[in-house]
CSV table of N, CA and C in Angstrom, one decimal:
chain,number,residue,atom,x,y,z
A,191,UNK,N,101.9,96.6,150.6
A,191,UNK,CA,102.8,96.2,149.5
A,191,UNK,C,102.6,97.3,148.4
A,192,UNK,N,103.6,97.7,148.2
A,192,UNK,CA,103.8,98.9,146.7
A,192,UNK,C,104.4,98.2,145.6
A,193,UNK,N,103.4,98.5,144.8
A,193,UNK,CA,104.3,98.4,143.1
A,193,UNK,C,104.4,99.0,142.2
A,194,UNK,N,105.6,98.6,141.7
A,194,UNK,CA,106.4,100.0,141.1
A,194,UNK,C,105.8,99.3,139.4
A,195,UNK,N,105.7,101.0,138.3
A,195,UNK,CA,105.6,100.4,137.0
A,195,UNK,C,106.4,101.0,136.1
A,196,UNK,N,107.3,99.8,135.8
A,196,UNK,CA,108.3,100.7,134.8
A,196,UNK,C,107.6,101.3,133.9
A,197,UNK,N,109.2,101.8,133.2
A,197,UNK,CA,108.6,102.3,131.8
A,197,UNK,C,108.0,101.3,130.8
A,198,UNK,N,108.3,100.2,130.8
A,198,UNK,CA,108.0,99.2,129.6
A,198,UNK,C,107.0,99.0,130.6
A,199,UNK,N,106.5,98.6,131.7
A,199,UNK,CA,104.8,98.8,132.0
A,199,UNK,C,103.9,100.0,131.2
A,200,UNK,N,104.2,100.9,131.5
A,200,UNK,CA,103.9,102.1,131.4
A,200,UNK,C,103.2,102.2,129.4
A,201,UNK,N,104.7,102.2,129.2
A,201,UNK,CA,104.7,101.5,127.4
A,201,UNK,C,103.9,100.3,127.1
A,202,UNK,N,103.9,99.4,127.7
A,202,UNK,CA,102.8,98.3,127.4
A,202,UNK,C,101.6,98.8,128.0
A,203,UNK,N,101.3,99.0,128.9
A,203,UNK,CA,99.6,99.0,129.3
A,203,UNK,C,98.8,100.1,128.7
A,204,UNK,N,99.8,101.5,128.7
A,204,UNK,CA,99.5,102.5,128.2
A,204,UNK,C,99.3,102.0,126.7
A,205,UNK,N,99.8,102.0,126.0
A,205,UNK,CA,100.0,101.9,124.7
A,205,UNK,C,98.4,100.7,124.4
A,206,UNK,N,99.0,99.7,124.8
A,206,UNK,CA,97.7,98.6,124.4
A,206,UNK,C,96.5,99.5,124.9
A,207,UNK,N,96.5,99.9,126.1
A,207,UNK,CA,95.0,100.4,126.7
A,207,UNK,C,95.0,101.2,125.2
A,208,UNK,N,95.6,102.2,124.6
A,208,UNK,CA,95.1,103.3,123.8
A,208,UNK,C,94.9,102.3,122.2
A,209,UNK,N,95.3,101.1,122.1
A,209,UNK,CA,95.2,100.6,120.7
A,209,UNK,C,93.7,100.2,121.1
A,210,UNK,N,93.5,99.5,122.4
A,210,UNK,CA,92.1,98.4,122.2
A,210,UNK,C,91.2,99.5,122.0
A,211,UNK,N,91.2,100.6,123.4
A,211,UNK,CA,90.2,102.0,123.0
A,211,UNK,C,89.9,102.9,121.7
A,212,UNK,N,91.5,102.9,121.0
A,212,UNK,CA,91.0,103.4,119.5
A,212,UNK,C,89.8,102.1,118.7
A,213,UNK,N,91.0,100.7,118.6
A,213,UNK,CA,89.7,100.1,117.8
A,213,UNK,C,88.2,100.2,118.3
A,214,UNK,N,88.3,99.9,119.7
A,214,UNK,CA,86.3,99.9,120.2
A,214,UNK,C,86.1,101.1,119.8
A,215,UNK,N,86.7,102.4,119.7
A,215,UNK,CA,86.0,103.5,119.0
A,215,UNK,C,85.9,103.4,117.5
A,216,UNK,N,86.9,102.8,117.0
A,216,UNK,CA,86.9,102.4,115.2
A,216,UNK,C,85.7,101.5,114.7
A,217,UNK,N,85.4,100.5,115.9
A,217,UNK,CA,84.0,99.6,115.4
A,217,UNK,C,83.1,100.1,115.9
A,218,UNK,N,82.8,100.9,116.6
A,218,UNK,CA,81.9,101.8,117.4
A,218,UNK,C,80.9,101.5,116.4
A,219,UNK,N,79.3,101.5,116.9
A,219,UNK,CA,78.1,101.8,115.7
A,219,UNK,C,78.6,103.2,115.4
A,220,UNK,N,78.2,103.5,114.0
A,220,UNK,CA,78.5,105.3,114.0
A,220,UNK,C,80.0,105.0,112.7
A,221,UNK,N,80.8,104.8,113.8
A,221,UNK,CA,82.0,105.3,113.2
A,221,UNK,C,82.4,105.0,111.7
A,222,UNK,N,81.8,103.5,111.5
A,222,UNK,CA,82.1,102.8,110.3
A,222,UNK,C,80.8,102.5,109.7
A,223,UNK,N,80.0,103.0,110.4
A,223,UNK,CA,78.6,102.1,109.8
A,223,UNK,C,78.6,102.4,108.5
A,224,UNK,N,78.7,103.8,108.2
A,224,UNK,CA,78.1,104.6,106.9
A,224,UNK,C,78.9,104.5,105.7
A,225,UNK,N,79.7,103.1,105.8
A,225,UNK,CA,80.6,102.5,105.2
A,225,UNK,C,79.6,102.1,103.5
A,226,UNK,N,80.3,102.2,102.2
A,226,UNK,CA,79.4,101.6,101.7
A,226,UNK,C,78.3,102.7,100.7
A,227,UNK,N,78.2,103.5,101.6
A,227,UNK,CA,76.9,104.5,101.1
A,227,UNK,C,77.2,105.5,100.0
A,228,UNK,N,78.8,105.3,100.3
A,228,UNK,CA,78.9,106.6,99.1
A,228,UNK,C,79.3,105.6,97.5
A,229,UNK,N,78.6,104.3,97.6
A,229,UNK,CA,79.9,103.6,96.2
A,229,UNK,C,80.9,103.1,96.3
A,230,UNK,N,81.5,102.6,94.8
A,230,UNK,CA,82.3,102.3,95.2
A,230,UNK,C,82.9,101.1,95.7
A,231,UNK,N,84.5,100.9,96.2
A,231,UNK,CA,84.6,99.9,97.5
A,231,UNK,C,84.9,100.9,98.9
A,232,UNK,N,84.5,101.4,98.7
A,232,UNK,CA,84.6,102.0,100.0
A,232,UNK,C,84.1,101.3,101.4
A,233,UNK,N,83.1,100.4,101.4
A,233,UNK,CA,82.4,100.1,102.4
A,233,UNK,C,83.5,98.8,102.8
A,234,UNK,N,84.0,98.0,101.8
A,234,UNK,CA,85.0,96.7,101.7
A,234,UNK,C,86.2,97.4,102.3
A,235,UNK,N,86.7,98.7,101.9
A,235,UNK,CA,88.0,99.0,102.6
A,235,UNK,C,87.6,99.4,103.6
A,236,UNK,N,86.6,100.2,104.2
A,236,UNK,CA,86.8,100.5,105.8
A,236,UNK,C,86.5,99.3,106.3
A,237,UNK,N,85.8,97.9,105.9
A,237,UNK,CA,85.5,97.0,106.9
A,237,UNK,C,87.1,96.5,106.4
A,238,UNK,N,87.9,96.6,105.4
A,238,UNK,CA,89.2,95.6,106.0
A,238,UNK,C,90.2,96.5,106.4
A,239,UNK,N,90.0,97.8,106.5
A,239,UNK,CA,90.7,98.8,108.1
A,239,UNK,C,89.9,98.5,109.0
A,240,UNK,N,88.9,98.4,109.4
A,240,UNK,CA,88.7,98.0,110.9
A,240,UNK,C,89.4,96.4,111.1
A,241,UNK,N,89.3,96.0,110.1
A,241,UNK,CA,89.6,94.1,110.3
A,241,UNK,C,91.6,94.6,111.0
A,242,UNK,N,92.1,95.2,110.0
A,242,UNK,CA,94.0,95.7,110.0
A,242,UNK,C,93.7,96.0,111.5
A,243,UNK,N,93.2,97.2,112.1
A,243,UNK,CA,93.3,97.7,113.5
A,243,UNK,C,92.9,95.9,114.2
A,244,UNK,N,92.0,95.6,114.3
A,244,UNK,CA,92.0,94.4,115.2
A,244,UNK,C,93.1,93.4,115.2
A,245,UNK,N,93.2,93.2,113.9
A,245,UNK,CA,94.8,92.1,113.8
A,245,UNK,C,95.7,93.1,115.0
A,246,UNK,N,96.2,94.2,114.4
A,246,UNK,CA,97.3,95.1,114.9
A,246,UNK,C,97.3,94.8,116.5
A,247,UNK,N,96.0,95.3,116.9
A,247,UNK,CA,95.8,95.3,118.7
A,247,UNK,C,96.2,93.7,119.3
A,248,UNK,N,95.8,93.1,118.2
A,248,UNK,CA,96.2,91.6,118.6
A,248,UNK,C,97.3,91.3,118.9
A,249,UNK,N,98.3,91.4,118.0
A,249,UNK,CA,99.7,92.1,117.3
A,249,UNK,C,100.1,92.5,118.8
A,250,UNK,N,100.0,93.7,119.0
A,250,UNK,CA,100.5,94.5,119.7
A,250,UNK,C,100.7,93.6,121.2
A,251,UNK,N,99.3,93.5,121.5
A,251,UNK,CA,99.7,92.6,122.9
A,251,UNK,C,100.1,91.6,123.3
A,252,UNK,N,100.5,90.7,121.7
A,252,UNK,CA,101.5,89.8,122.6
A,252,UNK,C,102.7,90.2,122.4
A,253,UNK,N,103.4,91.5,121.8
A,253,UNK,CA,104.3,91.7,122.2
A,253,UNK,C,104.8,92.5,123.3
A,254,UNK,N,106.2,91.4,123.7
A,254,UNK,CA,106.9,92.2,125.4
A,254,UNK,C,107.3,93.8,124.9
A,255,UNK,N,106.7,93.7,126.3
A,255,UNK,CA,106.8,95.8,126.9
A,255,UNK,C,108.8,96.1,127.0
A,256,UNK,N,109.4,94.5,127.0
A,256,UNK,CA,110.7,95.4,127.0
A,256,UNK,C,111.0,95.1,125.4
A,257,UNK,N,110.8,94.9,124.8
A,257,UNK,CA,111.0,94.6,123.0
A,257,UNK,C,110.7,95.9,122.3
A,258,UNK,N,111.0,96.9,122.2
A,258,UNK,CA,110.8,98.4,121.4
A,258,UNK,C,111.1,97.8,120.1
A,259,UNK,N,111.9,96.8,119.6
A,259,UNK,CA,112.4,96.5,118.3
A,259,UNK,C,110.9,95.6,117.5
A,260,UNK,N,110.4,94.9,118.6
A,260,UNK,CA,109.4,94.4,118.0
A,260,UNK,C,108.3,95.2,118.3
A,261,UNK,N,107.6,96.4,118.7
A,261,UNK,CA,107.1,96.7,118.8
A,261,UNK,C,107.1,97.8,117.5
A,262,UNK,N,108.3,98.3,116.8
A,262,UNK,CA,108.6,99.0,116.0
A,262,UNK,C,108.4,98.0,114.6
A,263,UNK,N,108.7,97.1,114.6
A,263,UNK,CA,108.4,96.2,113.7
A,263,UNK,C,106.8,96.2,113.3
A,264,UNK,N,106.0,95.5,114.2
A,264,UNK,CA,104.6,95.4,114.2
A,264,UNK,C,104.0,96.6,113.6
A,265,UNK,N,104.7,98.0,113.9
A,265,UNK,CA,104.3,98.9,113.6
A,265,UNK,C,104.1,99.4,112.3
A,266,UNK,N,105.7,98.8,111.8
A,266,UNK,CA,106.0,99.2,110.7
A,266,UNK,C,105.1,98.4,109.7
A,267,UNK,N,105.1,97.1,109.9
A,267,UNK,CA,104.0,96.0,109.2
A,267,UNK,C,102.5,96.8,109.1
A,268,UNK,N,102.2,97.2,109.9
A,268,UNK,CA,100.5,97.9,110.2
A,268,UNK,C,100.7,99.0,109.5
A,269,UNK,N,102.0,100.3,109.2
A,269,UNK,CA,101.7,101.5,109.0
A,269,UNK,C,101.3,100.6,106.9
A,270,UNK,N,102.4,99.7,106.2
A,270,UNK,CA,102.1,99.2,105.0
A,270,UNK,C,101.1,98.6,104.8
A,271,UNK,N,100.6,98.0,105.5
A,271,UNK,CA,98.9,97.3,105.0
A,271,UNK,C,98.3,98.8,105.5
A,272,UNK,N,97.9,99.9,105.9
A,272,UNK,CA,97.4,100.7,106.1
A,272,UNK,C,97.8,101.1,104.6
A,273,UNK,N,99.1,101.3,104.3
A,273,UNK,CA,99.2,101.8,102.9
A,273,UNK,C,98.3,101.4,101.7
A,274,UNK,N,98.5,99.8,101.7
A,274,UNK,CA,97.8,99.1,100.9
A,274,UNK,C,96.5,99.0,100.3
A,275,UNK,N,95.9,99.8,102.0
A,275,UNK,CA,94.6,99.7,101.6
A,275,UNK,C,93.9,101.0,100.9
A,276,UNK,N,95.2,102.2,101.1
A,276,UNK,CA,94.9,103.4,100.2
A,276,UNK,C,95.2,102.9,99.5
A,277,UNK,N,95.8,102.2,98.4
A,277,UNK,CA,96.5,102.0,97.1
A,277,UNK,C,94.6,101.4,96.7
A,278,UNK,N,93.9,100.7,97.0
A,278,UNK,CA,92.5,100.5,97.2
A,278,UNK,C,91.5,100.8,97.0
A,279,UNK,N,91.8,101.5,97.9
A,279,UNK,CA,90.4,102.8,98.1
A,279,UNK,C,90.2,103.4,96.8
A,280,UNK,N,89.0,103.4,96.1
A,280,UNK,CA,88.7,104.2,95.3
A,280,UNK,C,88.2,105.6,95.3
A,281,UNK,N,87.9,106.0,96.6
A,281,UNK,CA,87.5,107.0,97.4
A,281,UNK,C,88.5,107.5,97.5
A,282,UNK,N,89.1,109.5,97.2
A,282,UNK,CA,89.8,109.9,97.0
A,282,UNK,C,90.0,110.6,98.8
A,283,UNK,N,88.8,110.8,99.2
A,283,UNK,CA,88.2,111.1,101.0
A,283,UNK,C,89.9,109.6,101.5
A,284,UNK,N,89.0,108.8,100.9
A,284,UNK,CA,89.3,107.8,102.2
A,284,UNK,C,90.6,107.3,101.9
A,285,UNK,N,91.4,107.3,100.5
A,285,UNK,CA,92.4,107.2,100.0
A,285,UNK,C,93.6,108.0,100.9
A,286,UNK,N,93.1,109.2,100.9
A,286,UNK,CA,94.1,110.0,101.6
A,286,UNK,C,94.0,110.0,103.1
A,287,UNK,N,92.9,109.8,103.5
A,287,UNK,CA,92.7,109.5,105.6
A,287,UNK,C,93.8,108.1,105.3
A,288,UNK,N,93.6,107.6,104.7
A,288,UNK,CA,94.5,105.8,104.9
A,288,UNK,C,96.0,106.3,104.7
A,289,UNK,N,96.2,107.1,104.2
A,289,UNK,CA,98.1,107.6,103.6
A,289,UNK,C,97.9,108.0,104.9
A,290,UNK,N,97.4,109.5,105.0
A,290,UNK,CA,98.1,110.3,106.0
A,290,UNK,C,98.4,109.2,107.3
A,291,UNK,N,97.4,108.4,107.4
A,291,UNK,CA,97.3,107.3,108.8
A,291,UNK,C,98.9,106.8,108.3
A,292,UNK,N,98.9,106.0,107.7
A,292,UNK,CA,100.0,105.3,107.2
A,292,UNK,C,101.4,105.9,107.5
A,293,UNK,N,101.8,107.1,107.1
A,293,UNK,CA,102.8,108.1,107.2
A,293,UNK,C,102.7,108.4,108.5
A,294,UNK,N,101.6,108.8,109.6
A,294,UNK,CA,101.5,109.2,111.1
A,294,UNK,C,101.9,107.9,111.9
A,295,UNK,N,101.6,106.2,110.9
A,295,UNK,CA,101.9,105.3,111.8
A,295,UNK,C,103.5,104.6,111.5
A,296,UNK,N,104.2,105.1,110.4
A,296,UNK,CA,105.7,105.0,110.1
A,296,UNK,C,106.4,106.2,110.8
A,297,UNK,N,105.9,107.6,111.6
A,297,UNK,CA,106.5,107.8,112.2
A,297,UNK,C,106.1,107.5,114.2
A,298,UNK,N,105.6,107.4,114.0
A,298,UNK,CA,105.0,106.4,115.5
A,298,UNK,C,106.2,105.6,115.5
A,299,UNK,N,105.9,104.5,114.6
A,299,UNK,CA,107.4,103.2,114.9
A,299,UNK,C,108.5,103.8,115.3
A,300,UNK,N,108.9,104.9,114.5
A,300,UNK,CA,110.2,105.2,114.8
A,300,UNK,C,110.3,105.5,116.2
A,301,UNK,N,109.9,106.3,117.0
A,301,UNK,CA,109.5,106.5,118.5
A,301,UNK,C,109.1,105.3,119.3
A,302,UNK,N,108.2,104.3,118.6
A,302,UNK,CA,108.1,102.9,119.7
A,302,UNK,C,109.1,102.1,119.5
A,303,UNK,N,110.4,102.2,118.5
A,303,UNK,CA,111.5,101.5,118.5
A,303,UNK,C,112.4,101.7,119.7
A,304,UNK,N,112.0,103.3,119.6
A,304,UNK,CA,113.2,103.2,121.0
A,304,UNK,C,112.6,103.7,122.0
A,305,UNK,N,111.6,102.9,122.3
A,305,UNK,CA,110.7,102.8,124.2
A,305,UNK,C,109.7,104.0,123.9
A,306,UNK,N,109.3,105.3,123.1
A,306,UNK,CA,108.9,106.2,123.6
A,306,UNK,C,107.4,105.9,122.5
A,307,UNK,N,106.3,105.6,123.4
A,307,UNK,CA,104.9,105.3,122.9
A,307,UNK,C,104.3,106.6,122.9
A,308,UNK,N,104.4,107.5,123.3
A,308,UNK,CA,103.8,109.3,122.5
A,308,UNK,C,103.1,109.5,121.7
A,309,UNK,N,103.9,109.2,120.5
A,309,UNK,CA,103.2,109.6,119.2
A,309,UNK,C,102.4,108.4,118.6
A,310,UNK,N,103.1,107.2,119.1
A,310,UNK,CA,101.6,105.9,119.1
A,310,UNK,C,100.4,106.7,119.1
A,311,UNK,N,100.5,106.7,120.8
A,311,UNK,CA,99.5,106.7,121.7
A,311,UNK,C,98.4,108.2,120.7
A,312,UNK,N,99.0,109.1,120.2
A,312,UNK,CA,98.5,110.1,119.8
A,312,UNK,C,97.9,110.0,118.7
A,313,UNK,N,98.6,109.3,117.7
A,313,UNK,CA,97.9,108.3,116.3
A,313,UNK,C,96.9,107.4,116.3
A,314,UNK,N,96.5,106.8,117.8
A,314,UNK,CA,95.5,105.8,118.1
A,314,UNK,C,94.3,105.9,118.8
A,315,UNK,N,94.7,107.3,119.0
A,315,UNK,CA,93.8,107.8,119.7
A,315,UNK,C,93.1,108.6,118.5
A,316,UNK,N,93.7,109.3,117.9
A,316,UNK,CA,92.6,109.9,116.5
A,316,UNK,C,92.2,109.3,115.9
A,317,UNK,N,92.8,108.4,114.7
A,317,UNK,CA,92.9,107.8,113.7
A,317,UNK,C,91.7,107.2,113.7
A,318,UNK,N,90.7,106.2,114.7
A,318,UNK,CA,88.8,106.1,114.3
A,318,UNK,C,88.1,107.3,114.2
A,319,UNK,N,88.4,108.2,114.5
A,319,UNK,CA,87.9,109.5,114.0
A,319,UNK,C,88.3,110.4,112.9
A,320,UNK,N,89.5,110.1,112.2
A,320,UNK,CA,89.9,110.5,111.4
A,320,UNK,C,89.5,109.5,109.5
A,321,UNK,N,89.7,108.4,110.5
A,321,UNK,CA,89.2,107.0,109.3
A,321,UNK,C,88.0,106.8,109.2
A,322,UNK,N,87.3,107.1,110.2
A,322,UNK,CA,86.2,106.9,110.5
A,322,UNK,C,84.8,108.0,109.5
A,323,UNK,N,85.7,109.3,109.6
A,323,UNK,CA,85.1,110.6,109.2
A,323,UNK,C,85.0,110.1,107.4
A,324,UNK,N,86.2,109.6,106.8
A,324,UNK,CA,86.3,109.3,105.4
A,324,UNK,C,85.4,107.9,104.7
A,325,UNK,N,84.8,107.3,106.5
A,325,UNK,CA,84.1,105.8,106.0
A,325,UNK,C,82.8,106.7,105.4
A,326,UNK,N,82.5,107.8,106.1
A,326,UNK,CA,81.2,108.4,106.0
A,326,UNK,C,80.6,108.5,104.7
């Protein structure tokens, strides 16, 4: 017996597989620990960006692989509390890892709105390493 995987497989499994692997890299020991050390709230904002990524992955998988509109939606919701939490940050480091994230996850949506997880998949895969580098 063969089975076939669409694209909205393809877009679901792919896509969640690369959200759950970014978060386990975002809570990773390491990544966030050193949260905190520099002052500040910096240690409060990376632990409620790691908290935003786990909602999000939550988020993400119960929405259906043929729903691009809600998957663009979710998106759009996560790239603004990503915003929120640079408006936050007193850390000028981590202030701007959270924008740039923010702006890389508003144009993501635009692309998972209509079927194409790409530039998701490419934002989720960095972004604990990028947010991660500014927890430091």
């Amino acid at each position: 017996m063969s089975t076939v995987i669409t694209r909205e497989d393809a877009m679901r499994y792919g896509t969640a597989g690369r959200l759950a692997q970014g978060f386990a890299l975002l809570a990773a020991a390491g990544t966030l620990a050193g949260c905190g050390l520099s002052g500040g709230n910096t240690g409060q904002v990376c632990a409620d960006t790691r908290e935003a990524f786990r909602q999000y992955v939550s988020q993400v998988r119960a929405v259906p692989a043929n729903d691009p509109a809600q998957w663009k939606q979710v998106t759009d919701r996560f790239a603004g509390r990503v915003d929120g939490l640079a408006r936050q940050a007193e850390d000028e480091k981590l202030k701007n890892a959270l924008k740039t994230e923010a702006n890389r996850l508003r144009g993501a949506a635009a692309g998972v709105g209509s079927g194409d997880a790409a530039q998701l998949n490419a934002v989720m895969t960095d972004a604990p390493d990028r947010i991660g580098a500014a927890c430091d």
